[in-house]
Coordinates of C-alpha atoms in Angstrom, one line a residue:
Chain A
M1 CA 49.8 48.7 137.4
E2 CA 51.0 46.3 139.1
L3 CA 54.2 45.0 140.0
V4 CA 55.3 41.8 139.7
C5 CA 59.2 41.3 141.0
P6 CA 61.9 37.9 141.2
A7 CA 62.6 36.0 144.0
G8 CA 65.1 33.4 144.0
T9 CA 65.6 32.5 147.2
L10 CA 63.1 33.4 150.3
P11 CA 65.4 36.3 151.8
A12 CA 65.2 37.9 148.3
L13 CA 61.3 37.4 148.3
K14 CA 61.3 38.8 151.4
A15 CA 63.0 42.0 150.1
A16 CA 60.8 42.4 147.5
V17 CA 56.7 42.2 149.6
D18 CA 59.1 45.1 151.7
H19 CA 60.4 47.3 149.5
G20 CA 56.2 47.6 147.4
A21 CA 56.0 44.0 145.0
D22 CA 52.3 43.8 144.5
W23 CA 53.0 40.3 143.2
V24 CA 56.3 38.0 143.5
Y25 CA 57.2 35.1 141.3
I26 CA 59.2 32.2 142.3
G27 CA 60.6 28.3 141.3
F28 CA 61.4 25.2 142.7
R29 CA 64.3 23.9 142.3
D30 CA 64.7 21.7 139.3
E31 CA 64.3 22.5 135.8
T32 CA 60.5 22.5 136.2
N33 CA 61.3 26.5 136.2
A34 CA 63.0 28.8 133.6
R35 CA 65.7 30.2 136.3
N36 CA 67.2 26.0 137.0
F37 CA 70.8 27.4 139.0
A38 CA 71.8 26.2 141.7
G39 CA 71.9 27.3 144.7
L40 CA 68.9 28.8 144.1
N41 CA 64.7 28.7 143.9
F42 CA 62.5 26.6 146.4
D43 CA 61.6 23.7 148.4
A44 CA 57.9 23.3 149.5
A45 CA 58.8 24.3 153.2
A46 CA 60.7 27.8 151.8
A47 CA 57.7 28.2 149.5
R48 CA 55.4 28.0 151.9
Q49 CA 57.3 30.8 154.5
G50 CA 57.6 32.7 151.8
I51 CA 54.0 33.0 151.0
A52 CA 52.9 33.6 154.4
Y53 CA 55.2 36.1 154.6
A54 CA 53.7 37.3 151.7
H55 CA 50.0 37.1 152.7
A56 CA 50.4 38.8 156.0
R57 CA 51.7 42.2 153.8
G58 CA 49.4 41.7 151.6
A59 CA 51.5 40.7 148.3
R60 CA 51.1 37.5 146.3
V61 CA 53.4 34.8 145.0
L62 CA 53.3 33.3 141.9
V63 CA 55.2 29.7 140.9
A64 CA 56.8 29.8 137.3
I65 CA 56.2 26.0 135.9
N66 CA 57.5 27.0 133.4
T67 CA 59.7 24.7 130.8
Y68 CA 58.4 22.5 128.9
P69 CA 58.1 18.7 130.4
Q70 CA 59.3 15.8 128.7
T71 CA 57.2 12.4 128.3
Q72 CA 59.8 10.6 130.5
S73 CA 59.6 13.0 133.6
W74 CA 55.6 14.3 133.0
R75 CA 55.1 13.0 136.4
R76 CA 57.4 16.3 137.7
W77 CA 55.7 19.1 136.1
T78 CA 52.8 18.2 137.7
D79 CA 53.7 18.0 140.7
A80 CA 55.5 21.2 140.2
V81 CA 52.1 22.4 140.0
D82 CA 50.8 20.7 142.8
R83 CA 53.6 21.4 145.3
A84 CA 51.9 24.8 143.8
A85 CA 49.0 24.3 145.1
D86 CA 49.7 22.4 148.2
V87 CA 51.7 25.2 150.0
G88 CA 49.2 27.9 148.8
A89 CA 50.5 30.0 145.3
D90 CA 48.1 32.5 144.4
A91 CA 49.2 31.6 140.6
V92 CA 51.5 29.4 138.9
I93 CA 52.7 30.7 135.7
L94 CA 53.0 28.2 132.8
A95 CA 54.2 27.3 128.9
D96 CA 53.5 24.0 128.1
L97 CA 49.4 23.4 126.1
G98 CA 49.2 19.7 128.3
L99 CA 50.4 21.0 132.2
L100 CA 48.5 23.9 131.4
R101 CA 45.1 21.3 131.3
Y102 CA 46.9 18.9 133.4
A103 CA 46.5 22.3 135.9
A104 CA 42.7 23.6 135.0
T105 CA 41.6 20.2 135.3
A106 CA 43.4 19.2 139.0
H107 CA 43.5 22.4 140.4
P108 CA 40.0 24.4 139.1
R109 CA 40.6 27.2 141.7
L110 CA 44.5 28.1 141.2
A111 CA 45.1 30.6 138.6
L112 CA 46.9 30.3 135.6
H113 CA 49.1 33.0 134.3
L114 CA 50.4 32.8 130.8
S115 CA 54.3 32.5 130.8
V116 CA 56.3 34.4 128.6
Q117 CA 57.9 31.4 127.9
G118 CA 54.4 30.3 126.0
S119 CA 55.5 33.0 122.7
A120 CA 52.1 33.8 122.7
T121 CA 52.5 37.2 120.8
S122 CA 49.3 38.3 119.4
Y123 CA 45.3 38.1 121.3
E124 CA 44.5 36.0 119.2
A125 CA 46.7 33.2 120.7
I126 CA 46.4 35.0 123.7
E127 CA 42.4 33.7 123.1
L128 CA 43.3 30.4 122.4
Y129 CA 44.3 29.9 126.0
R130 CA 41.9 31.5 127.2
E131 CA 39.3 29.9 125.8
L132 CA 41.0 26.6 126.7
F133 CA 42.1 27.2 130.3
G134 CA 40.6 30.3 132.0
I135 CA 44.0 32.1 131.9
R136 CA 43.8 35.2 133.3
R137 CA 46.6 37.0 132.7
A138 CA 49.3 36.5 129.7
V139 CA 52.8 37.9 129.7
L140 CA 54.4 38.8 126.3
P141 CA 57.4 38.3 125.1
R142 CA 60.2 41.3 124.5
V143 CA 59.6 41.1 121.0
L144 CA 56.3 44.0 119.8
S145 CA 56.2 47.2 119.9
L146 CA 54.1 49.9 121.9
A147 CA 51.9 49.8 119.1
Q148 CA 51.5 46.3 119.2
V149 CA 51.3 46.2 122.8
E150 CA 48.1 48.3 122.3
Q151 CA 46.5 45.9 119.7
V152 CA 46.9 43.0 122.1
V153 CA 45.5 44.8 125.3
A154 CA 42.6 45.9 123.7
R155 CA 42.0 42.9 121.6
T156 CA 41.1 40.4 125.0
S157 CA 39.6 40.4 127.6
V158 CA 42.8 38.3 128.9
E159 CA 45.4 41.0 131.6
I160 CA 48.8 41.6 130.3
E161 CA 52.0 41.8 131.7
V162 CA 55.2 43.0 130.0
F163 CA 58.3 43.2 130.6
G164 CA 59.8 46.6 132.5
F165 CA 63.7 45.6 133.1
G166 CA 66.3 43.4 133.3
G167 CA 68.5 40.6 130.8
L168 CA 66.6 41.3 128.2
C169 CA 65.9 38.0 126.2
V170 CA 67.0 39.2 122.3
M171 CA 65.4 35.6 121.1
V172 CA 61.6 35.5 121.6
E173 CA 61.1 33.2 124.8
G174 CA 59.7 29.4 123.8
R175 CA 61.6 29.7 120.2
C176 CA 65.2 29.7 120.8
V177 CA 67.4 26.6 121.2
L178 CA 70.6 28.5 121.2
S179 CA 71.9 27.4 124.1
S180 CA 70.9 23.3 123.4
F181 CA 72.5 23.6 119.9
V182 CA 75.7 24.3 122.4
T183 CA 75.5 22.3 126.0
G184 CA 72.4 20.3 125.5
E185 CA 70.3 22.2 127.3
S186 CA 67.8 24.6 126.4
P187 CA 65.1 27.1 128.6
N188 CA 62.6 24.8 126.7
T189 CA 63.8 21.5 128.5
A190 CA 66.0 22.5 130.9
G191 CA 64.9 25.7 132.4
A192 CA 68.6 27.3 131.2
C193 CA 70.4 29.6 129.0
S194 CA 73.9 29.3 128.7
P195 CA 74.3 26.8 131.8
A196 CA 77.1 28.0 134.5
R197 CA 78.5 24.4 134.1
S198 CA 79.1 25.0 130.2
V199 CA 81.2 28.0 131.2
R200 CA 84.4 29.0 131.0
W201 CA 86.6 31.8 131.4
E202 CA 90.3 31.2 129.8
P203 CA 92.8 33.7 130.7
R204 CA 94.7 34.9 127.8
G205 CA 97.9 37.1 128.2
E206 CA 96.3 39.7 130.6
G207 CA 92.3 39.3 128.5
V208 CA 90.0 36.7 129.1
D209 CA 88.1 34.6 127.0
T210 CA 84.4 33.1 127.7
R211 CA 83.3 30.3 126.4
V212 CA 80.2 28.5 126.3
G213 CA 80.7 24.7 126.1
P214 CA 83.0 24.8 122.2
V215 CA 82.4 28.4 121.2
L216 CA 84.4 31.5 121.7
V217 CA 82.0 33.5 123.0
N218 CA 83.6 36.9 123.4
R219 CA 87.7 38.0 123.5
F220 CA 88.3 40.6 126.6
A221 CA 91.2 43.1 126.2
P222 CA 92.9 43.9 129.6
G223 CA 91.1 45.9 131.4
E224 CA 88.1 45.1 129.9
K225 CA 85.8 44.4 131.6
A226 CA 84.3 40.6 131.0
G227 CA 80.3 39.7 131.7
Y228 CA 78.8 36.8 132.2
P229 CA 78.9 34.8 128.1
T230 CA 75.4 34.9 126.8
L231 CA 75.2 33.3 123.1
C232 CA 73.1 36.2 122.0
K233 CA 75.4 38.3 122.9
G234 CA 78.2 37.3 121.7
R235 CA 81.0 39.4 119.6
Y236 CA 81.3 36.8 116.3
R237 CA 83.3 37.8 112.4
V238 CA 80.3 38.4 109.5
A239 CA 81.5 39.6 106.1
G240 CA 84.8 39.5 108.0
Q241 CA 83.4 42.2 110.5
A242 CA 83.7 41.3 114.4
Y243 CA 80.9 42.9 116.8
Y244 CA 77.9 41.8 118.7
A245 CA 75.6 40.5 116.1
F246 CA 72.4 39.8 118.0
E247 CA 72.7 42.0 121.3
E248 CA 75.2 43.9 123.0
P249 CA 74.8 43.1 126.8
V250 CA 72.6 45.9 128.2
S251 CA 69.3 45.6 130.5
L252 CA 66.2 46.5 129.3
N253 CA 64.6 49.3 131.4
T254 CA 61.2 51.3 130.5
L255 CA 60.7 53.5 133.0
A256 CA 60.1 56.1 130.3
L257 CA 57.5 54.4 129.0
L258 CA 55.5 53.3 132.4
P259 CA 52.8 56.3 131.4
K260 CA 51.6 55.2 128.0
L261 CA 51.4 51.9 129.3
A262 CA 49.3 52.5 131.9
A263 CA 47.3 54.2 129.5
M264 CA 46.7 51.8 128.0
G265 CA 45.5 49.6 129.7
V266 CA 48.8 46.7 130.9
A267 CA 47.9 45.1 134.4
A268 CA 51.6 44.6 135.3
I269 CA 54.9 45.2 134.9
K270 CA 57.1 42.6 135.5
L271 CA 61.1 42.3 136.6
E272 CA 63.5 40.3 135.9
G273 CA 66.3 38.1 137.9
R274 CA 65.4 35.8 140.3
Q275 CA 69.0 34.7 139.6
R276 CA 70.4 38.2 141.2
S277 CA 70.5 38.9 145.0
P278 CA 68.3 40.3 147.4
A279 CA 70.0 43.6 147.7
Y280 CA 69.1 43.9 143.7
V281 CA 65.6 42.7 144.2
E282 CA 65.3 45.1 146.9
Q283 CA 67.0 48.0 144.8
I284 CA 64.6 47.6 141.5
T285 CA 61.6 47.2 143.5
R286 CA 62.2 50.4 145.2
V287 CA 62.7 52.1 142.3
W288 CA 59.5 50.4 140.7
R289 CA 57.5 51.1 143.4
A290 CA 58.2 54.8 143.9
A291 CA 58.0 55.2 139.6
I292 CA 54.6 53.4 139.5
D293 CA 52.8 55.2 142.7
A294 CA 54.2 59.4 141.3
C295 CA 52.7 57.7 137.8
R296 CA 49.4 56.5 139.1
R297 CA 49.3 59.9 141.5
D298 CA 49.5 61.7 138.4
P299 CA 51.5 60.5 135.0
A300 CA 50.4 64.2 132.9
A301 CA 53.3 64.8 135.3
Y302 CA 55.2 61.9 135.3
A303 CA 58.9 62.1 134.8
V304 CA 62.2 59.5 135.4
R305 CA 63.7 60.2 138.0
R306 CA 68.2 60.6 138.0
E307 CA 68.5 58.7 141.3
W308 CA 66.0 56.0 139.9
A309 CA 67.6 55.9 136.7
Q310 CA 70.8 55.8 138.2
A311 CA 69.4 52.9 141.2
L312 CA 69.0 51.1 137.9
A313 CA 71.9 51.8 135.9
N314 CA 74.0 50.4 138.5
V315 CA 72.2 46.8 138.3
S316 CA 72.1 46.9 134.4
E317 CA 74.5 44.3 132.6
G318 CA 77.2 46.5 131.5
Q319 CA 75.5 49.8 133.0
Q320 CA 73.4 50.3 129.8
C321 CA 69.9 50.3 129.0
T322 CA 67.3 50.3 126.2
L323 CA 63.7 49.7 125.4
G324 CA 64.0 46.7 123.6
A325 CA 61.6 46.6 121.2
Y326 CA 59.0 48.5 122.5
H327 CA 61.1 50.9 121.2
R328 CA 61.2 50.4 116.5
P329 CA 64.5 51.7 115.5
W330 CA 65.8 48.9 118.1
K331 CA 64.1 46.7 115.6
Chain B
M1 CA 57.2 7.3 105.6
K2 CA 56.7 10.2 103.5
L3 CA 59.4 12.5 102.4
A4 CA 58.4 15.6 102.8
L5 CA 60.0 19.7 101.0
G6 CA 60.2 22.2 104.4
P7 CA 59.0 25.3 103.4
V8 CA 62.2 27.7 102.4
L9 CA 63.5 29.4 105.0
Y10 CA 65.4 31.6 102.8
Y11 CA 64.4 35.4 101.1
W12 CA 64.7 34.1 97.6
S13 CA 63.5 35.7 94.4
A14 CA 60.3 35.3 92.5
E15 CA 61.9 33.7 89.0
R16 CA 64.6 31.7 91.8
L17 CA 61.5 30.4 94.0
L18 CA 59.4 29.3 90.9
A19 CA 62.8 27.7 89.2
F20 CA 63.2 25.8 92.6
Y21 CA 59.4 24.4 93.1
E22 CA 59.7 23.2 88.5
E23 CA 62.3 21.1 89.8
A24 CA 60.3 20.0 93.3
A25 CA 57.6 19.1 90.8
A26 CA 59.4 16.4 89.0
A27 CA 61.4 15.4 92.9
P28 CA 60.9 12.5 94.5
V29 CA 59.1 13.8 97.2
D30 CA 55.4 13.0 98.8
I31 CA 54.6 16.2 100.7
V32 CA 55.2 19.6 99.5
Y33 CA 55.3 23.1 102.6
L34 CA 55.2 26.5 100.9
G35 CA 54.9 29.6 101.9
E36 CA 56.5 32.4 104.0
T37 CA 57.6 31.4 107.3
V38 CA 60.7 33.8 108.6
C39 CA 59.7 37.6 107.7
S40 CA 56.3 39.2 107.5
R41 CA 58.4 41.5 104.8
R42 CA 59.3 39.2 102.1
H43 CA 57.1 38.1 99.5
S44 CA 58.3 37.7 96.0
L45 CA 55.4 35.6 96.0
R46 CA 52.3 36.6 96.9
P47 CA 49.4 35.0 98.7
P48 CA 47.9 34.2 95.0
D49 CA 51.2 33.2 93.0
W50 CA 51.9 30.3 95.9
L51 CA 48.4 28.7 95.8
A52 CA 48.9 28.5 91.8
L53 CA 52.0 27.1 93.8
G54 CA 50.1 24.3 95.0
E55 CA 48.1 23.4 92.5
R56 CA 50.9 22.8 90.2
L57 CA 52.8 20.9 92.6
A58 CA 48.9 19.1 93.6
A59 CA 48.9 17.9 89.5
A60 CA 51.5 16.6 90.0
G61 CA 51.0 14.3 92.6
K62 CA 52.9 16.6 95.8
E63 CA 50.2 16.5 98.6
V64 CA 50.5 20.3 99.8
V65 CA 50.8 22.1 102.7
L66 CA 50.3 26.1 103.6
S67 CA 53.0 26.8 105.9
T68 CA 52.5 30.4 108.5
Q69 CA 54.5 32.6 109.5
A70 CA 56.2 31.8 112.8
L71 CA 56.3 34.4 114.6
V72 CA 53.3 37.1 114.5
E73 CA 53.8 40.5 115.8
S74 CA 51.6 43.0 113.6
E75 CA 47.3 43.0 112.4
S76 CA 48.3 42.4 109.2
D77 CA 50.3 39.3 109.9
L78 CA 47.7 38.3 111.5
K79 CA 45.5 39.4 108.3
A80 CA 47.5 37.3 106.0
L81 CA 46.7 34.6 108.9
R82 CA 43.6 34.4 107.9
R83 CA 44.3 34.5 104.3
L84 CA 46.0 31.2 104.2
V85 CA 43.9 29.3 106.7
S86 CA 40.7 29.6 105.3
N87 CA 42.1 29.6 101.8
G88 CA 40.1 26.8 101.0
R89 CA 41.8 24.0 99.4
F90 CA 45.2 23.0 101.1
L91 CA 46.6 21.9 104.6
V92 CA 47.5 24.0 107.0
E93 CA 50.5 24.1 108.7
A94 CA 50.2 26.5 112.2
N95 CA 53.8 27.6 113.2
D96 CA 52.6 29.7 116.4
M97 CA 49.1 29.6 118.3
A98 CA 46.9 32.5 116.9
A99 CA 47.4 29.7 113.9
V100 CA 46.2 27.1 115.9
K101 CA 43.3 29.8 117.4
C102 CA 42.6 30.6 113.8
L103 CA 42.3 27.0 112.5
A104 CA 40.7 25.4 116.0
G105 CA 37.5 22.7 115.3
R106 CA 38.2 24.6 110.9
G107 CA 38.7 20.8 110.1
P108 CA 42.8 18.8 110.2
F109 CA 45.9 21.1 110.1
V110 CA 49.7 19.8 110.5
A111 CA 50.7 21.2 114.1
G112 CA 54.1 22.6 113.0
T113 CA 58.0 22.5 114.6
H114 CA 57.8 26.1 116.7
L115 CA 54.4 24.8 118.9
N116 CA 57.0 23.0 121.2
V117 CA 54.9 19.8 121.3
Y118 CA 57.6 18.0 123.7
N119 CA 54.4 15.3 125.2
P120 CA 51.7 13.4 124.7
A121 CA 49.1 15.7 126.9
T122 CA 50.3 18.6 124.6
L123 CA 49.9 16.5 121.4
A124 CA 46.5 15.4 123.0
V125 CA 45.3 19.2 123.0
L126 CA 46.0 20.0 119.8
A127 CA 44.6 16.4 118.4
E128 CA 41.2 17.3 119.5
L129 CA 42.0 21.0 118.4
G130 CA 42.3 19.3 115.1
A131 CA 46.0 18.2 114.2
V132 CA 46.6 15.1 112.4
R133 CA 50.4 15.9 111.9
F134 CA 52.8 17.0 114.2
V135 CA 56.8 17.5 113.3
A136 CA 58.5 17.5 116.4
P137 CA 60.4 20.4 117.6
V138 CA 64.5 20.1 116.4
E139 CA 65.8 19.5 119.7
M140 CA 64.1 16.4 120.3
S141 CA 66.4 13.0 121.0
Q142 CA 65.7 9.8 119.8
A143 CA 64.8 9.2 123.6
A144 CA 62.6 11.8 124.3
L145 CA 60.6 11.9 120.7
A146 CA 60.4 7.2 121.5
A147 CA 58.9 8.5 124.8
L148 CA 55.6 10.8 123.1
Q149 CA 55.9 8.5 120.5
A150 CA 54.9 5.6 122.7
E151 CA 51.3 7.3 123.6
R152 CA 50.9 9.5 120.8
P153 CA 47.3 10.0 120.7
A154 CA 45.5 8.2 117.5
G155 CA 44.8 9.8 114.3
V156 CA 47.9 12.0 114.8
A157 CA 51.1 11.1 112.0
T158 CA 54.4 12.9 113.1
E159 CA 57.1 14.2 111.4
A160 CA 60.1 14.4 112.5
W161 CA 63.5 16.6 110.1
L162 CA 65.9 15.0 108.2
Y163 CA 68.1 17.4 107.2
G164 CA 68.9 21.0 106.9
R165 CA 70.3 24.3 109.3
L166 CA 68.1 23.9 111.9
P167 CA 66.4 27.2 112.8
L168 CA 67.1 27.6 116.3
A169 CA 66.0 31.1 116.9
F170 CA 63.7 34.1 116.5
S171 CA 63.6 37.5 116.7
A172 CA 62.0 41.1 116.7
R173 CA 65.5 42.7 115.5
C174 CA 66.6 42.1 111.8
F175 CA 70.3 40.7 111.6
T176 CA 70.6 40.6 108.6
A177 CA 69.4 44.3 108.7
R178 CA 71.9 45.2 111.1
H179 CA 74.4 43.4 109.7
Y180 CA 74.1 46.2 107.0
N181 CA 73.3 49.0 110.4
L182 CA 70.0 48.9 108.3
Q183 CA 66.8 49.9 110.6
K184 CA 64.2 46.8 110.0
D185 CA 61.5 48.2 108.3
D186 CA 63.7 49.7 106.2
C187 CA 65.8 46.6 105.8
R188 CA 65.9 47.2 101.4
F189 CA 65.8 43.2 101.1
R190 CA 69.2 42.5 101.9
C191 CA 68.5 38.8 102.4
L192 CA 67.7 39.0 98.4
D193 CA 71.8 38.9 98.3
H194 CA 72.1 36.1 101.0
P195 CA 70.2 33.1 99.5
E196 CA 71.8 30.9 102.1
G197 CA 72.1 33.2 105.1
L198 CA 74.5 35.3 106.4
S199 CA 77.3 32.9 107.8
L200 CA 78.5 34.0 111.1
F201 CA 81.6 32.8 112.8
T202 CA 83.4 32.9 116.2
L203 CA 86.5 34.7 116.7
E204 CA 88.4 31.7 116.4
G205 CA 87.1 31.6 112.4
E206 CA 84.6 28.4 113.6
P207 CA 81.6 28.2 111.9
F208 CA 79.0 28.5 114.1
L209 CA 75.3 30.2 112.9
T210 CA 73.7 31.7 109.6
L211 CA 71.6 35.2 109.8
N212 CA 68.9 35.0 108.2
G213 CA 67.0 38.0 108.5
V214 CA 64.7 37.5 112.3
Q215 CA 65.6 34.2 112.5
T216 CA 68.7 32.3 113.5
L217 CA 70.2 28.9 111.8
S218 CA 72.8 26.8 112.6
A219 CA 76.4 26.7 110.5
Q220 CA 75.9 23.0 110.9
V221 CA 73.9 21.1 108.3
L222 CA 71.6 18.7 110.1
N223 CA 71.8 15.2 108.6
L224 CA 69.5 12.2 110.1
L225 CA 70.6 9.6 107.3
P226 CA 72.7 7.0 109.0
V227 CA 69.7 7.0 112.0
L228 CA 67.0 6.4 108.8
D229 CA 66.5 2.8 110.8
E230 CA 65.9 4.3 114.5
L231 CA 63.6 7.4 113.0
R232 CA 61.9 4.4 110.8
A233 CA 62.5 1.8 114.7
L234 CA 60.0 4.7 115.8
R235 CA 57.1 5.0 113.3
V236 CA 57.7 8.0 112.2
D237 CA 55.3 8.7 109.6
V238 CA 57.3 11.4 107.6
V239 CA 61.2 13.3 107.4
R240 CA 61.8 16.6 106.5
V241 CA 64.0 17.7 104.3
S242 CA 64.7 21.9 104.8
P243 CA 65.6 23.3 101.3
Q244 CA 68.8 24.7 100.9
A245 CA 70.1 27.0 98.2
R246 CA 71.5 24.7 96.3
H247 CA 71.5 20.5 95.5
T248 CA 68.1 20.2 97.1
G249 CA 66.4 18.3 94.4
R250 CA 69.7 16.2 93.9
V251 CA 69.4 15.5 98.2
L252 CA 66.1 14.7 97.7
E253 CA 67.3 11.6 95.2
V254 CA 69.4 10.3 97.4
F255 CA 66.9 10.3 100.5
R256 CA 64.3 8.3 97.7
S257 CA 67.0 5.8 97.1
V258 CA 67.8 5.4 100.6
L259 CA 64.1 4.9 101.2
D260 CA 63.2 3.1 98.6
G261 CA 66.5 0.6 99.5
T262 CA 68.5 1.3 96.2
M263 CA 70.6 3.3 97.6
D264 CA 73.4 1.6 100.6
L265 CA 73.8 4.3 103.0
R266 CA 77.9 4.5 102.7
A267 CA 77.0 6.1 99.4
A268 CA 74.6 7.9 100.0
L269 CA 76.7 10.1 102.4
A270 CA 79.9 9.9 99.6
V271 CA 77.4 11.2 97.7
L272 CA 75.6 13.9 100.2
E273 CA 79.6 15.0 101.6
P274 CA 80.4 17.7 98.6
L275 CA 76.5 18.6 98.3
M276 CA 76.0 20.0 102.1
P277 CA 76.6 24.1 102.8
G278 CA 77.8 23.2 105.7
A279 CA 79.2 20.3 108.3
P280 CA 76.7 17.7 110.0
C281 CA 75.1 17.4 113.4
D282 CA 73.0 14.9 114.8
G283 CA 74.2 15.5 118.5
Y284 CA 70.2 16.7 119.6
W285 CA 69.0 12.8 118.0
R286 CA 71.4 11.8 120.9
G287 CA 70.5 13.9 123.2
G288 CA 73.8 16.6 123.2
A289 CA 74.4 19.1 121.7
G290 CA 72.9 20.3 118.2
M291 CA 75.7 20.6 116.9
G292 CA 77.6 16.9 118.0
W293 CA 77.9 14.6 115.3
R294 CA 79.0 11.3 115.2
G295 CA 77.6 9.5 112.2
Q296 CA 76.9 6.3 112.8
A297 CA 73.6 4.5 114.2
R298 CA 73.7 3.4 118.0
P299 CA 75.4 -0.3 117.9

């Protein structure tokens, strides 16, 4: 199994490569990628530099161009694909049918991966992309149980990559416009979910209220740790009860499932977090490298080590972890 | 411009569904979408029942389209999908790429709203595979649709949302079951108790969303009636009314009267207002936050 790590900056890319990433994924500095945050991402020069650094150390670099181009700004997305090919990316991660066709036609030697934003949750969907564009790999949305992942892997020749760790999207990627409903910008269109410029932290007595646009997402009591307000991880009132109606602020962590994922033929584990620091990238890459190597050496003896679990818990949202949809009761 | 009735997004009993479509057969609507698009555990009606309903509606002069499930997870979901695709009688609306795969090359289909068609290159791929109509994403603005329409491939019609609660997200998790502390696999079909979904409010008491099993809908109700002329000017071929639990027949009559020019806008809005299950919204059409509302045509 290969390890695919995030990098929002050149130092993060180097941290990932130095600590054992097989692949690092990056994005350009605009809405062509689904982590379009101020101060993050790569221009062509930094991408070229990062790719040279990775290649010299045996790692490969992916460029995510995984938002949906609008008609009026179509050229910005095709330019991004051209730029990725030009700087020597080993593959691009795309979601849009039209852009996949463009990339397959204009750059026939550029490897194509289907983004999680493509919402392909079955082998039939993945096979469509393979037949049309020859995709090599598909990233599964975080909605399938282990048995369902196994079905997909068994029924397509496309390599399957699954999320192993990081912020948990509760909604199916590519099928959620909650963010634009409130702010006008969504992951599909602008590469942003609950964008920072729409977020407000309002002191309230000793506590704090967090808002996205006009919507009160959470109300924290004095002393309660106030996390970043993401719309699907807020506290709301349903039939008189106030609770986290969608999901508590937790991170996905599938370290315990590694031998099962390996046995079913999953090709790669993806770690989330291009918006995080180089120190975070180093930490998670180190743990997952060690875990994948241990699993490869002796899957029967594999067990999650306490120091791995502790290291990941320290960088998790709300310091809580979940197996997400891989674990049926979560559903 | 044709008027379409989208698939029922809520979980209703068989009696309720049959009564609803009996009314639809007599309603002034051109196209009726049938089938369960949200959750595989919902089957008040089985595939043969939907087909029989389709025949009933076709006999009443409606164009009938069978809609596929938006989130395909299991082998049994795929089996259900293949059954729909090979029905041999009615057009199918694909709400997922698995459906597109099964429909490709088999004849015409409708590319559903969840396929994320944002540009003409994507629409061209779907048209080559057999799409004869596409339904624009709910977050598409007037400006974005205008640009797309200008480069729309030949032979593809456009459908846009006109009215109803907006489908905003799908999840693996069932939020209705979660509300009742039940697991999705053992949900006890609680959605049946909520024919209009389960309302979600902010801690300040503002209506925000509607829980509908694995789907999240808006609390606000899309109403593009005030900008119907803008939709017409963009050569939108079909406008969609998404069924709500109450007053849908009356809502269709109002829209038909406006389309036919027998009722003016102001009168129509006055009739609609008390029939809507929530406050109106039209923000996406303006290129802004979907929950916003201006309610007037451009000056």
